[in-house]
mmCIF file of C-alpha atoms in Angstrom:
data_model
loop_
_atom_site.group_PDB
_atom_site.id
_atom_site.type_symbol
_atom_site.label_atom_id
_atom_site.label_comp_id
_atom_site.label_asym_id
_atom_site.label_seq_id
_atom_site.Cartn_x
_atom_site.Cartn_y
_atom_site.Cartn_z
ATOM 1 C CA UNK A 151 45.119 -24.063 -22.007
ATOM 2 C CA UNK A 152 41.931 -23.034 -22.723
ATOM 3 C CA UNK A 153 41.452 -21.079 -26.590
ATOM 4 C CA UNK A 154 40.704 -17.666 -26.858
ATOM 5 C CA UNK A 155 37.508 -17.158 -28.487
ATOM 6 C CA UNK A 156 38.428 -15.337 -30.910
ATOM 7 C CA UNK A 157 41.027 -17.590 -32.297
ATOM 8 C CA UNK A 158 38.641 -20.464 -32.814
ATOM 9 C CA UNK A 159 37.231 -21.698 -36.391
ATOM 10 C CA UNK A 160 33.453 -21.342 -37.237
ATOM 11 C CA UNK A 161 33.177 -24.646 -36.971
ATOM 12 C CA UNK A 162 34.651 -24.743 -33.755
ATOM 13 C CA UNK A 163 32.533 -21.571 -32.374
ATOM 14 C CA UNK A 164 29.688 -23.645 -33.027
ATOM 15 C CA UNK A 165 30.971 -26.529 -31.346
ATOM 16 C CA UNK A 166 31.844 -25.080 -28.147
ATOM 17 C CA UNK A 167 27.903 -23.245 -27.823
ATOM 18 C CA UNK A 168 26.700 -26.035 -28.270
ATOM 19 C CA UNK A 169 28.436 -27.770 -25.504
ATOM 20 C CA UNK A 170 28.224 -24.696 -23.057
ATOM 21 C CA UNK A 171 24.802 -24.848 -23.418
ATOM 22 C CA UNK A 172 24.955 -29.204 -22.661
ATOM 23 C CA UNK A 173 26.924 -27.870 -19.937
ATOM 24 C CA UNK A 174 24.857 -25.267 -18.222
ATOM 25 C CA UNK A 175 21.204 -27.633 -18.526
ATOM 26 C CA UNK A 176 23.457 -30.330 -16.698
ATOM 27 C CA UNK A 177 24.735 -27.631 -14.028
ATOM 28 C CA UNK A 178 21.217 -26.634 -13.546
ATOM 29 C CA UNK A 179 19.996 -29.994 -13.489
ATOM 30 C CA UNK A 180 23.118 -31.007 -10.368
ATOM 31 C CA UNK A 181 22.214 -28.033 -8.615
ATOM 32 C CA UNK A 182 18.549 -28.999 -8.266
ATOM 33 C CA UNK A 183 19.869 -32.269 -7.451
ATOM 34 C CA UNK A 184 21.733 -30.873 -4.593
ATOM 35 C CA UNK A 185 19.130 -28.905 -3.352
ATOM 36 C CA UNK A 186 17.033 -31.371 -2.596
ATOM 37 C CA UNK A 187 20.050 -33.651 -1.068
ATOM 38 C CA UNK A 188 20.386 -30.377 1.388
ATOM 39 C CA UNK A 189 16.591 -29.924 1.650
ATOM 40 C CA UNK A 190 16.296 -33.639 2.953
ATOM 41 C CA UNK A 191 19.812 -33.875 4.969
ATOM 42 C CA UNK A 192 20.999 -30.700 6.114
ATOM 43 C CA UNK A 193 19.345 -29.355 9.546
ATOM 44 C CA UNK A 194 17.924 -25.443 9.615
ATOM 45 C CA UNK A 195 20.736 -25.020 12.457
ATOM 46 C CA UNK A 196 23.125 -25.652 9.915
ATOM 47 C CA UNK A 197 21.769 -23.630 7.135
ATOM 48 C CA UNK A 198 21.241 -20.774 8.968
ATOM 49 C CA UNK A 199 17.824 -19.966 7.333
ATOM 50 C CA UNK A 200 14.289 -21.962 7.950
ATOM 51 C CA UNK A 201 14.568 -23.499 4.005
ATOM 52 C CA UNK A 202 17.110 -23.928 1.444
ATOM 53 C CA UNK A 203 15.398 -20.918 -0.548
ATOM 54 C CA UNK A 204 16.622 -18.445 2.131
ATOM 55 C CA UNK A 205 20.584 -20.075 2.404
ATOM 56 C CA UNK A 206 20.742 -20.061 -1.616
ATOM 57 C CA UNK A 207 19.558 -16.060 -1.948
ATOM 58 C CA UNK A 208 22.068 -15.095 1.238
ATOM 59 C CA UNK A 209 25.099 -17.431 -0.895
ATOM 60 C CA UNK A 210 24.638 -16.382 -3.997
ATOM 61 C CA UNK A 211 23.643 -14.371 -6.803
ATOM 62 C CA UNK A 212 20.093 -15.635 -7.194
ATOM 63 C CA UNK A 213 17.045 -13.480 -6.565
ATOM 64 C CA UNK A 214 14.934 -14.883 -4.030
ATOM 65 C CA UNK A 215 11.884 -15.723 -6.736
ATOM 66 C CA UNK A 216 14.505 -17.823 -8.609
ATOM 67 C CA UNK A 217 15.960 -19.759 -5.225
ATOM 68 C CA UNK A 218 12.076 -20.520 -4.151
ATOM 69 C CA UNK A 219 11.633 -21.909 -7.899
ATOM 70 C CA UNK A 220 14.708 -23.967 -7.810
ATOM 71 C CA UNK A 221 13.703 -25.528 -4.061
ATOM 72 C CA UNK A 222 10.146 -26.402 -5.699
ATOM 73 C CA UNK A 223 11.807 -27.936 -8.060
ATOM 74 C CA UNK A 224 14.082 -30.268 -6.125
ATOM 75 C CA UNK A 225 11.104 -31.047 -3.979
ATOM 76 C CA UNK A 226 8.649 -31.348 -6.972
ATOM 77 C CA UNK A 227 10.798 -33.957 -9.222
ATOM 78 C CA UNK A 228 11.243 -36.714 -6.131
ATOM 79 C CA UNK A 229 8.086 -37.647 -6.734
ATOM 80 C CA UNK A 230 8.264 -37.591 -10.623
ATOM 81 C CA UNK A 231 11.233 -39.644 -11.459
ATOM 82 C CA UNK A 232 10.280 -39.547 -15.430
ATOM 83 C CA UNK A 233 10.880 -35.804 -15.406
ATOM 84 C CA UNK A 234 13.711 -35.852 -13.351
ATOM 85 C CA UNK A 235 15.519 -38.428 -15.976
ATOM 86 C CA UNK A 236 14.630 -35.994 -18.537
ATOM 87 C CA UNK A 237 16.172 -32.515 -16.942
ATOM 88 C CA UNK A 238 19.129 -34.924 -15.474
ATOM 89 C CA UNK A 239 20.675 -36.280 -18.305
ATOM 90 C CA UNK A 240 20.213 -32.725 -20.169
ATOM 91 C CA UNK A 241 17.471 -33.545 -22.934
ATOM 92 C CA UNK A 242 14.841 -31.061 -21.693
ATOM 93 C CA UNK A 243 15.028 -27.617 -20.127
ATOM 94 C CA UNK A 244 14.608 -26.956 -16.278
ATOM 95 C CA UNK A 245 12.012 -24.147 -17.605
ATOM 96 C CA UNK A 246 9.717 -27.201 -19.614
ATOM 97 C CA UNK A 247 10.410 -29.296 -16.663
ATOM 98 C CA UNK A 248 8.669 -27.006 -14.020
ATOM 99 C CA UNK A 249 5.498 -26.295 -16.872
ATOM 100 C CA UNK A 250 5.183 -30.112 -17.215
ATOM 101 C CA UNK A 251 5.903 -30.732 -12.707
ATOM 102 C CA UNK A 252 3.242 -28.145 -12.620
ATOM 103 C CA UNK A 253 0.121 -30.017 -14.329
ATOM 104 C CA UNK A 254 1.642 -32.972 -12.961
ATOM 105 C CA UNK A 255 0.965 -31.716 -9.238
ATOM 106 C CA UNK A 256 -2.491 -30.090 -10.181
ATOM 107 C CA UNK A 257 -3.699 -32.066 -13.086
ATOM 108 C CA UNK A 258 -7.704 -31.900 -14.317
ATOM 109 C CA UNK A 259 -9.962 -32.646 -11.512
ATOM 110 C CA UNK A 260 -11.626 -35.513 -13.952
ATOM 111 C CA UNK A 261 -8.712 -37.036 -16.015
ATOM 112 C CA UNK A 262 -8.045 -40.377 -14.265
ATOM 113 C CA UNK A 263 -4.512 -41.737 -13.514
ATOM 114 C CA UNK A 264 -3.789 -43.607 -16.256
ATOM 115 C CA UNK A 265 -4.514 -40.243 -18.639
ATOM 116 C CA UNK A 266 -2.343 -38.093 -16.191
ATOM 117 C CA UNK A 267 0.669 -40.750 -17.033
ATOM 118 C CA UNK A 268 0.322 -40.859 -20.578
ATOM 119 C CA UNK A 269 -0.258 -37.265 -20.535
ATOM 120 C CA UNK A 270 2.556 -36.477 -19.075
ATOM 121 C CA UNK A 271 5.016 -39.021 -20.908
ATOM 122 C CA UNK A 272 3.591 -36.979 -24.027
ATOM 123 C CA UNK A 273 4.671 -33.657 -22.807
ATOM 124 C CA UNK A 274 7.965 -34.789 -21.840
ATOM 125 C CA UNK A 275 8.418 -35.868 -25.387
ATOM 126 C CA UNK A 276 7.383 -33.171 -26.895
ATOM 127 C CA UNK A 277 9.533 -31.047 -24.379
ATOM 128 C CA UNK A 278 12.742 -33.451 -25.236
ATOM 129 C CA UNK A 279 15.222 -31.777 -27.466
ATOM 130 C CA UNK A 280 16.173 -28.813 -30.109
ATOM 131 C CA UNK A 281 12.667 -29.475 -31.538
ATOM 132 C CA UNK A 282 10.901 -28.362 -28.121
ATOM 133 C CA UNK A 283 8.395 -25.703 -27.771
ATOM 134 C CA UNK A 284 6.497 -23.568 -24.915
ATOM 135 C CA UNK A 285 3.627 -22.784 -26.463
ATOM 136 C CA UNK A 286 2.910 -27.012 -27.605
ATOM 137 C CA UNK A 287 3.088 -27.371 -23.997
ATOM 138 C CA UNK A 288 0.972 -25.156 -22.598
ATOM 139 C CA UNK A 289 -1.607 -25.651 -25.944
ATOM 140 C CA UNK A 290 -1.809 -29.524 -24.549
ATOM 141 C CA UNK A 291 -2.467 -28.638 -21.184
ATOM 142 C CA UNK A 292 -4.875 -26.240 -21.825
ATOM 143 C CA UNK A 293 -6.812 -28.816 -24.089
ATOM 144 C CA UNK A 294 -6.446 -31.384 -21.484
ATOM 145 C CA UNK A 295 -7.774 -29.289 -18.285
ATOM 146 C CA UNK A 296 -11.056 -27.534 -21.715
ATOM 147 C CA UNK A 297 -11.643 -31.525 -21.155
ATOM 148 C CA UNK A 298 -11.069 -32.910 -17.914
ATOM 149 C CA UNK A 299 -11.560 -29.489 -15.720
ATOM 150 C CA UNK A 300 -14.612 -28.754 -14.036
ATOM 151 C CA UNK A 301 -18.200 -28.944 -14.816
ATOM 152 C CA UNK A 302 -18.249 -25.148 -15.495
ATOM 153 C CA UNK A 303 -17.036 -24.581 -19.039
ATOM 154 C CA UNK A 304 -13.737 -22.685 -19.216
ATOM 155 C CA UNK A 305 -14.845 -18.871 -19.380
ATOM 156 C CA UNK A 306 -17.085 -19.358 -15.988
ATOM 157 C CA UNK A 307 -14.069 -21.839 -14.302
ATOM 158 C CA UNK A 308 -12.240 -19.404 -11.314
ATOM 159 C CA UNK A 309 -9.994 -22.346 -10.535
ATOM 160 C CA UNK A 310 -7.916 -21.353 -13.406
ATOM 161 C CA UNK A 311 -7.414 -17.744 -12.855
ATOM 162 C CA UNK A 312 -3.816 -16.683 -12.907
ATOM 163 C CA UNK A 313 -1.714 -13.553 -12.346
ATOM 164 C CA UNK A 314 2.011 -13.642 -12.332
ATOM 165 C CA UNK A 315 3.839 -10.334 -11.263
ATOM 166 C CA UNK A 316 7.745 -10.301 -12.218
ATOM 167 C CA UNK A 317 10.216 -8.294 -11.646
ATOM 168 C CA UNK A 318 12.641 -7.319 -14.474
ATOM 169 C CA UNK A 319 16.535 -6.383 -14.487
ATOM 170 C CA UNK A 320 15.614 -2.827 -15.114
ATOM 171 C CA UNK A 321 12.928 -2.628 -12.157
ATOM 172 C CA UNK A 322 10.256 -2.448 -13.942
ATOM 173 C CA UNK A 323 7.318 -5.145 -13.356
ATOM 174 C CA UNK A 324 5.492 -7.319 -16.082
ATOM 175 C CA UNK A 325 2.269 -8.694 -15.906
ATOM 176 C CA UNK A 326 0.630 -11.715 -17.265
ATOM 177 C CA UNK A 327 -2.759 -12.933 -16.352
ATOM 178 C CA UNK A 328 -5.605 -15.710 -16.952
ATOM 179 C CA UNK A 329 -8.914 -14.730 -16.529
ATOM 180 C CA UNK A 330 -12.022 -15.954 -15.872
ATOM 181 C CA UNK A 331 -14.860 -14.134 -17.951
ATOM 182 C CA UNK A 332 -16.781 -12.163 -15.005
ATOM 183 C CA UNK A 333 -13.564 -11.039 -13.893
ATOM 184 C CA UNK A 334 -12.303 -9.861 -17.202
ATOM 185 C CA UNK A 335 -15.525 -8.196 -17.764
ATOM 186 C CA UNK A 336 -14.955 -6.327 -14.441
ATOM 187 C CA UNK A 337 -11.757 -5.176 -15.148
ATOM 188 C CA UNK A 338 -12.296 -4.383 -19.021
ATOM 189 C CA UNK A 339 -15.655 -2.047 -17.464
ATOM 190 C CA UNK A 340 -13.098 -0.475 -14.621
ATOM 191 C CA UNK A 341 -10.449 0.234 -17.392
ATOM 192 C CA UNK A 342 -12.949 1.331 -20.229
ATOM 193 C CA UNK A 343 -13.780 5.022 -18.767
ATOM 194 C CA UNK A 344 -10.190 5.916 -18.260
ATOM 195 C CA UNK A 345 -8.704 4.533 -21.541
ATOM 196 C CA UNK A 346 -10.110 6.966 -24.029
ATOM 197 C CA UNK A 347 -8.582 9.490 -25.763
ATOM 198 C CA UNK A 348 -7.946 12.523 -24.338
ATOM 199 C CA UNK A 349 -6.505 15.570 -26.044
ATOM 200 C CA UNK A 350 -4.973 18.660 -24.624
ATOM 201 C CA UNK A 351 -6.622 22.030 -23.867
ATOM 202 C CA UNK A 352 -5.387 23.201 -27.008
ATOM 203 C CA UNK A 353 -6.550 20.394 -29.186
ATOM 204 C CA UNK A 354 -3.962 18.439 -29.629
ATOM 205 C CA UNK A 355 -4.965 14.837 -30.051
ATOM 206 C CA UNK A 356 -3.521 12.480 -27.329
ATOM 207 C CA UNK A 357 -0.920 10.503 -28.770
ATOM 208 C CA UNK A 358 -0.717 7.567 -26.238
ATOM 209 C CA UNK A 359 -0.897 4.005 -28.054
ATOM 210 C CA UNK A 360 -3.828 2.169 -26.768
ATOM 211 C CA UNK A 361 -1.500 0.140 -24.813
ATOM 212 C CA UNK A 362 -0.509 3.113 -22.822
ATOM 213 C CA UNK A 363 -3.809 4.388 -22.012
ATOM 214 C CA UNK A 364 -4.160 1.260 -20.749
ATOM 215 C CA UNK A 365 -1.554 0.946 -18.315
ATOM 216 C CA UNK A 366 -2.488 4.731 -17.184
ATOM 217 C CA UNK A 367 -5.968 3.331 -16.506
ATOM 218 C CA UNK A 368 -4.873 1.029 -14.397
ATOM 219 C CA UNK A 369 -2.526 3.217 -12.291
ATOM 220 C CA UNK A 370 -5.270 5.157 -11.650
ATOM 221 C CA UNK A 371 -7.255 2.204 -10.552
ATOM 222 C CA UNK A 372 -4.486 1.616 -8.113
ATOM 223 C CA UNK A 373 -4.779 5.759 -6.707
ATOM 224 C CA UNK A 374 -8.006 5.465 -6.127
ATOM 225 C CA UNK A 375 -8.297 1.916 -4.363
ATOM 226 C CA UNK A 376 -5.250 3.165 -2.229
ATOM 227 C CA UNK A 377 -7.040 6.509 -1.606
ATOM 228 C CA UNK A 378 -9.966 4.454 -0.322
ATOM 229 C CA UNK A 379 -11.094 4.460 3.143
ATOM 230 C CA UNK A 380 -12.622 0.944 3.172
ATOM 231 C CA UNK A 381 -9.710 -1.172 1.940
ATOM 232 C CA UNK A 382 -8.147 -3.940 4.507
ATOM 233 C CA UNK A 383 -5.225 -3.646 6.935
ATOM 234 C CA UNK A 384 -2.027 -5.702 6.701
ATOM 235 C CA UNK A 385 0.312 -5.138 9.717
ATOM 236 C CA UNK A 386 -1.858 -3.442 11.327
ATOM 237 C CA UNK A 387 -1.815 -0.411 8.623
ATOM 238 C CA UNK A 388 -4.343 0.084 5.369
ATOM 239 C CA UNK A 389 -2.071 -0.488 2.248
ATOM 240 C CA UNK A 390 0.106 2.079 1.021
ATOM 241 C CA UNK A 391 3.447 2.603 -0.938
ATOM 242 C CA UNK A 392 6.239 3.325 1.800
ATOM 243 C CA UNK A 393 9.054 5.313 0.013
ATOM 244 C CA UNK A 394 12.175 5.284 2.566
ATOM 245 C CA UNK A 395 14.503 9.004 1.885
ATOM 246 C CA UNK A 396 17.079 10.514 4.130
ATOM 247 C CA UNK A 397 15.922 13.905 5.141
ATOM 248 C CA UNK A 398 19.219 15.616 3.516
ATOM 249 C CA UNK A 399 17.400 13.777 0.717
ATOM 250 C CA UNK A 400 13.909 14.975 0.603
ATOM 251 C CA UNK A 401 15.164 18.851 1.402
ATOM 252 C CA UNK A 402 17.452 18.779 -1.509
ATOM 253 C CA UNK A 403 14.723 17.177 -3.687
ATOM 254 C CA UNK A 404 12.314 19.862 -2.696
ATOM 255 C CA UNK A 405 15.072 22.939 -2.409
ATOM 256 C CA UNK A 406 13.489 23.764 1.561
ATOM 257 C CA UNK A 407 14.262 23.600 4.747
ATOM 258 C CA UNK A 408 12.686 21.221 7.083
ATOM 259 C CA UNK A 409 10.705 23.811 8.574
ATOM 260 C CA UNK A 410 8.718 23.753 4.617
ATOM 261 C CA UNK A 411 9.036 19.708 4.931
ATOM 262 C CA UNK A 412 6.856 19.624 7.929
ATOM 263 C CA UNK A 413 6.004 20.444 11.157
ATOM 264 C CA UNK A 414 8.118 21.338 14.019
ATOM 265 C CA UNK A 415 8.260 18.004 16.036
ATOM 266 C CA UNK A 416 9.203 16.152 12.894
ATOM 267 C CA UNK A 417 11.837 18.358 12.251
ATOM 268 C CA UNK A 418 13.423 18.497 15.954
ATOM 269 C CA UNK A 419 12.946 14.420 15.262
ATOM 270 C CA UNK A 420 14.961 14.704 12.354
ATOM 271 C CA UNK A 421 17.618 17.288 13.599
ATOM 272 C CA UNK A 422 17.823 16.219 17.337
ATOM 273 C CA UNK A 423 19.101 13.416 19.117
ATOM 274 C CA UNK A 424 16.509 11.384 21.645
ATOM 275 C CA UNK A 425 17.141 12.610 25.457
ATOM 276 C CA UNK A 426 15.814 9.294 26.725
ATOM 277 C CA UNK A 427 18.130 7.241 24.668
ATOM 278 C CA UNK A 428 20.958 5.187 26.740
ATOM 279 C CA UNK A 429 24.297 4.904 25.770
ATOM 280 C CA UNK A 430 26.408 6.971 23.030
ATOM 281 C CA UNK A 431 24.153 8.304 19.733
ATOM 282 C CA UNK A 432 26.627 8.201 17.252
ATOM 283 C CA UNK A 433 27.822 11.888 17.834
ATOM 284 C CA UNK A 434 26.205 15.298 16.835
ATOM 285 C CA UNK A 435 22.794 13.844 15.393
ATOM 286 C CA UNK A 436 21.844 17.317 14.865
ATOM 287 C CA UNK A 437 24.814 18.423 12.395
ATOM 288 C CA UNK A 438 26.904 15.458 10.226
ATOM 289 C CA UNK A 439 24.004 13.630 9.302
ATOM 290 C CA UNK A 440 26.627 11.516 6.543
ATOM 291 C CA UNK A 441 27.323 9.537 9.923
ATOM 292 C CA UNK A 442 24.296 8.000 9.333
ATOM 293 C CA UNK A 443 24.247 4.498 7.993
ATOM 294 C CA UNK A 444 23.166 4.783 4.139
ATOM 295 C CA UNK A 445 19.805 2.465 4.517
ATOM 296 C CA UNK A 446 19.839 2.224 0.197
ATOM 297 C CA UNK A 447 23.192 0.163 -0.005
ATOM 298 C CA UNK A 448 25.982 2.319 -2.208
ATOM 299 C CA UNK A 449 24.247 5.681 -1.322
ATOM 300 C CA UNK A 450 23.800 6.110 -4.979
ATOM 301 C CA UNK A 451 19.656 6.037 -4.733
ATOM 302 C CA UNK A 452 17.853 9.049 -3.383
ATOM 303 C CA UNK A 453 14.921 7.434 -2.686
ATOM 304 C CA UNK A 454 13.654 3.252 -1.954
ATOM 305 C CA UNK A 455 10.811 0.901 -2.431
ATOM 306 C CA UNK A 456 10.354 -2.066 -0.457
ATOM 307 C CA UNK A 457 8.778 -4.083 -3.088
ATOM 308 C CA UNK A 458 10.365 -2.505 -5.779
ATOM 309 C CA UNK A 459 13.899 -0.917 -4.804
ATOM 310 C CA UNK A 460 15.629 2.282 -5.722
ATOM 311 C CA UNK A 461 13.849 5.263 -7.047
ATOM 312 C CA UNK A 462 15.038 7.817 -8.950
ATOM 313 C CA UNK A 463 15.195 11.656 -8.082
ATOM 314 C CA UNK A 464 12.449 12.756 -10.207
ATOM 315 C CA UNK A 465 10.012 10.373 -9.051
ATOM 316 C CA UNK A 466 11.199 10.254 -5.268
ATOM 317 C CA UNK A 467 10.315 14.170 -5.335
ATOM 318 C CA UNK A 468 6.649 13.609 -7.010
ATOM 319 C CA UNK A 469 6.119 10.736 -4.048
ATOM 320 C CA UNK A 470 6.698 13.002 -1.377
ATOM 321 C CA UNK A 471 5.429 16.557 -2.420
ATOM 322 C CA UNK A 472 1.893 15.421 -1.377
ATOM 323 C CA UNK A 473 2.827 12.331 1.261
ATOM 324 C CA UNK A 474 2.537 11.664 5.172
ATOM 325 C CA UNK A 475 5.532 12.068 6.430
ATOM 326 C CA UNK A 476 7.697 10.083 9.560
ATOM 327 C CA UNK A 477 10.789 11.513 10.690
ATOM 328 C CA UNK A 478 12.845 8.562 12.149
ATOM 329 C CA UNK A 479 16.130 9.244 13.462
ATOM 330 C CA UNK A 480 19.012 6.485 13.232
ATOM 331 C CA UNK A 481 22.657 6.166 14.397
ATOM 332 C CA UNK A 482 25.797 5.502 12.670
ATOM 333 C CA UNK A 483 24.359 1.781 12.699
ATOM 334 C CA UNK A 484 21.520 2.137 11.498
ATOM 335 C CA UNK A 485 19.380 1.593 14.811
ATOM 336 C CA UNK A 486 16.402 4.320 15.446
ATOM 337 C CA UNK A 487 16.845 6.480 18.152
ATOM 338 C CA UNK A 488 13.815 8.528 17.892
ATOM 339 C CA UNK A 489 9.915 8.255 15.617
ATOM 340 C CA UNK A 490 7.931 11.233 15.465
ATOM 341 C CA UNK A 491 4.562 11.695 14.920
ATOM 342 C CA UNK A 492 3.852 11.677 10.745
ATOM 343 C CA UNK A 493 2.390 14.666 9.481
ATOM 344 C CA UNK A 494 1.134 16.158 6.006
ATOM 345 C CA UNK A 495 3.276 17.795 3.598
ATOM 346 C CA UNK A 496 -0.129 19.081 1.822
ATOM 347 C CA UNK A 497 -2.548 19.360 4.776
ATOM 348 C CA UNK A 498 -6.399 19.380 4.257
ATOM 349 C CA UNK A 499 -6.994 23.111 4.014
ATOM 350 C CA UNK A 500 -4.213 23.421 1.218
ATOM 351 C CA UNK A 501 -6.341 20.525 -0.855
ATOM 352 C CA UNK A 502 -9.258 22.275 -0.639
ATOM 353 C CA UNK A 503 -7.800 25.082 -1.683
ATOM 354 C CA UNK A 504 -6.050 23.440 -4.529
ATOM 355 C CA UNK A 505 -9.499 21.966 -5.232
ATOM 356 C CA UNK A 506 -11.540 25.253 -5.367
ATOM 357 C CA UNK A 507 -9.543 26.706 -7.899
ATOM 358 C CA UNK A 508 -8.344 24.026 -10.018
ATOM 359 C CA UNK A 509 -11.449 21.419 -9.854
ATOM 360 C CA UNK A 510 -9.486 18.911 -10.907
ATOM 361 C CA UNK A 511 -5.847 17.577 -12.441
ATOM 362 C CA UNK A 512 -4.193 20.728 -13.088
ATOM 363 C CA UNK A 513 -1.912 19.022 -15.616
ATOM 364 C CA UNK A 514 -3.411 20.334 -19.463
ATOM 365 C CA UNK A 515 -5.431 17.371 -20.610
ATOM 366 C CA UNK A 516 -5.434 15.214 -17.817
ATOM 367 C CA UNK A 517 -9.224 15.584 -16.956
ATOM 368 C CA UNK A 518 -8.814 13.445 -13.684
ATOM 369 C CA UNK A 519 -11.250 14.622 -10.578
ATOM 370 C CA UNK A 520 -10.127 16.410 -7.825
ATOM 371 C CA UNK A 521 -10.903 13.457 -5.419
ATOM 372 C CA UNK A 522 -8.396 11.035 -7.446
ATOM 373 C CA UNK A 523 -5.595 13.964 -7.407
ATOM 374 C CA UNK A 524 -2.557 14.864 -4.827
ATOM 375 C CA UNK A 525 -1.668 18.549 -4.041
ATOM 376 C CA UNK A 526 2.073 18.541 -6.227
ATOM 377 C CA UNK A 527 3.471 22.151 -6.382
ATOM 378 C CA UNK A 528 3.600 23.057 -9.862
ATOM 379 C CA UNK A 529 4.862 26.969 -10.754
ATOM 380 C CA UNK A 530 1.438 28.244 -10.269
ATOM 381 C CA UNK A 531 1.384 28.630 -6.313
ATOM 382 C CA UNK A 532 -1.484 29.403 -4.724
ATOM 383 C CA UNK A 533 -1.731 33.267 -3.821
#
């Protein structure tokens, strides 16, 4: 019978960490092992999904991200027996493990074989045990690729240019980036305009840390490439952020009817069943539209991102007060039934309107052009 925690001795609360934590790097290291057993054995007919990435995310609680890392692994330490010993029998971390598998796979174009071995038995050293640290890591690798790299020193070398985008618990994204020199320079002169200072109407100094300015720079980087005409397609549409909202949604959000939402075909889309549909629609599509599958899970989000997930009221009403909207119309199974044609919510001659007597960001100290703003209603309407 297992102690309750609570009843246990210091000493013994120190114990039993310690050997949780044996435990879990040991569990970590058997499930890699496993993966790759499955990745080598076990037929796509079987799993169910082209890859072992795509079974583990559908079985369990892992984030797709952290299945594809785990599958890299398993695939990545066949071929590097050393580090496999190491992350096996518990002495270094699976995180240190896939740092070191990673030079190990793309070492320095000019460090010869025999430096890549002892290079690597180093870092698995240094990664072995309590005593182990990131940063020695990644401060050897770095000195090893300043050395054995490419001819271009390492401010001009584009090889090395990183940017990792993850998503947190909370949904919120963090970057982190490696840079080459011109490209730096490129994005410190796009930032440098938009990060300074700017106080309100009133004089009130701008109290944004630098940090902040920052990241509202580069949001407004993003508006204005996505505003662009001349950016590429992907699926056959320019990029754009796709927020998904149930009509009942959006009118509550914006406190109108659909007739305010948009125009007439997109609301009959919305409100209307499709007469060239076979076979039975679920019931009135016109009146309970709570027959409709839920397309956000729990039907506790108002509004969805595909890359990001569920949005919040607040911000689901600022997306689509100045958006193109698509009425699609879906059964109690979630199947469309009927697309109609997208419209504006703010068309062209409202903008210019907007335009002509604002010039610019309405909002008191914003200072942002009229070409890089959307038409949101604020109380002011336009007479």
């Amino acid at each position: 019978m297992t102690t309750a925690i609570w009843q246990l001795s210091e000493a013994e609360l120190l114990a039993d960490a310690a050997a949780v934590s044996l435990d879990i790097q040991l569990l970590e290291a058997r499930r890699i092992a496993l993966v790759a057993e499955i990745d080598t054995r076990v037929s796509r007919e079987k799993l169910g999904f082209p890859g072992p990435a795509g079974w583990l995310t559908s079985t369990t609680l892992l984030s797709p991200s952290k299945a594809n890392k785990i599958v890299a692994l398993a695939r990545g330490l066949k071929n590097f027996p050393d580090i496999a010993d190491a992350v096996n029998t518990g002495v270094m971390t699976v995180d240190h493990a896939a740092l070191i598998l990673t030079f190990a796979e793309t070492p320095p174009k000019k460090l010869p074989q025999e430096g890549r071995d002892i290079a690597r038995t180093a870092m698995i050293t240094a990664a072995t045990g309590p005593g182990a640290r990131t940063d020695k890591i990644r401060e050897a690798i770095t000195k090893l690729k300043d050395t054995y790299g490419s001819d271009k020193p390492p401010a001009e070398d584009t090889d090395r240019n990183e940017l990792f985008a993850s998503k947190m618990l909370n949904q919120r994204l963090c970057l982190k980036a490696d840079f080459d020199a011109i490209t730096a320079e490129k994005l410190f002169t796009a930032l440098s305009p938009l990060t300074a200072p700017r106080p309100a109407a009133d004089g009130t100094p701008d109290e944004r840390s630098p940090a902040r300015r920052r990241a509202d720079a580069f949001g407004h980087i993003l508006d204005h490439y996505l505003a662009s005409s001349d950016r590429p397609t992907e699926g056959g549409e320019k990029p754009h952020i796709n927020l998904h909202i149930r009509l009942q949604d959006l009118q509550s959000l914006s406190g109108q009817n659909s007739d305010d939402i948009t125009d007439d075909e997109t609301t009959r889309a919305a409100t209307e069943p499709n007469s060239d549909t076979d076979g039975d629609t679920g019931g009135d599509t016109g009146g309970d539209r709570g027959a409709y599958r839920d397309l956000f899970g729990d039907g506790s989000s108002v509004g969805w991102l595909p890359w990001m997930g569920p949005l919040s009221r607040n911000t689901s009403r600022q997306l689509t007060c100045d958006c193109l909207l698509t009425a699609i119309v879906m059964d109690e199974n979630g199947n469309p039934l009927n697309l109609a044609r997208t419209a504006r919510t703010v068309t062209a001659k409202q903008k210019r309107a907007l335009t002509a007597r604002d010039h610019g960001c309405a909002f008191p100290g914003c200072g942002k052009p009229a070409a890089w703003t959307e038409g949101h209603h604020i109380p002011m309407p336009l007479s």
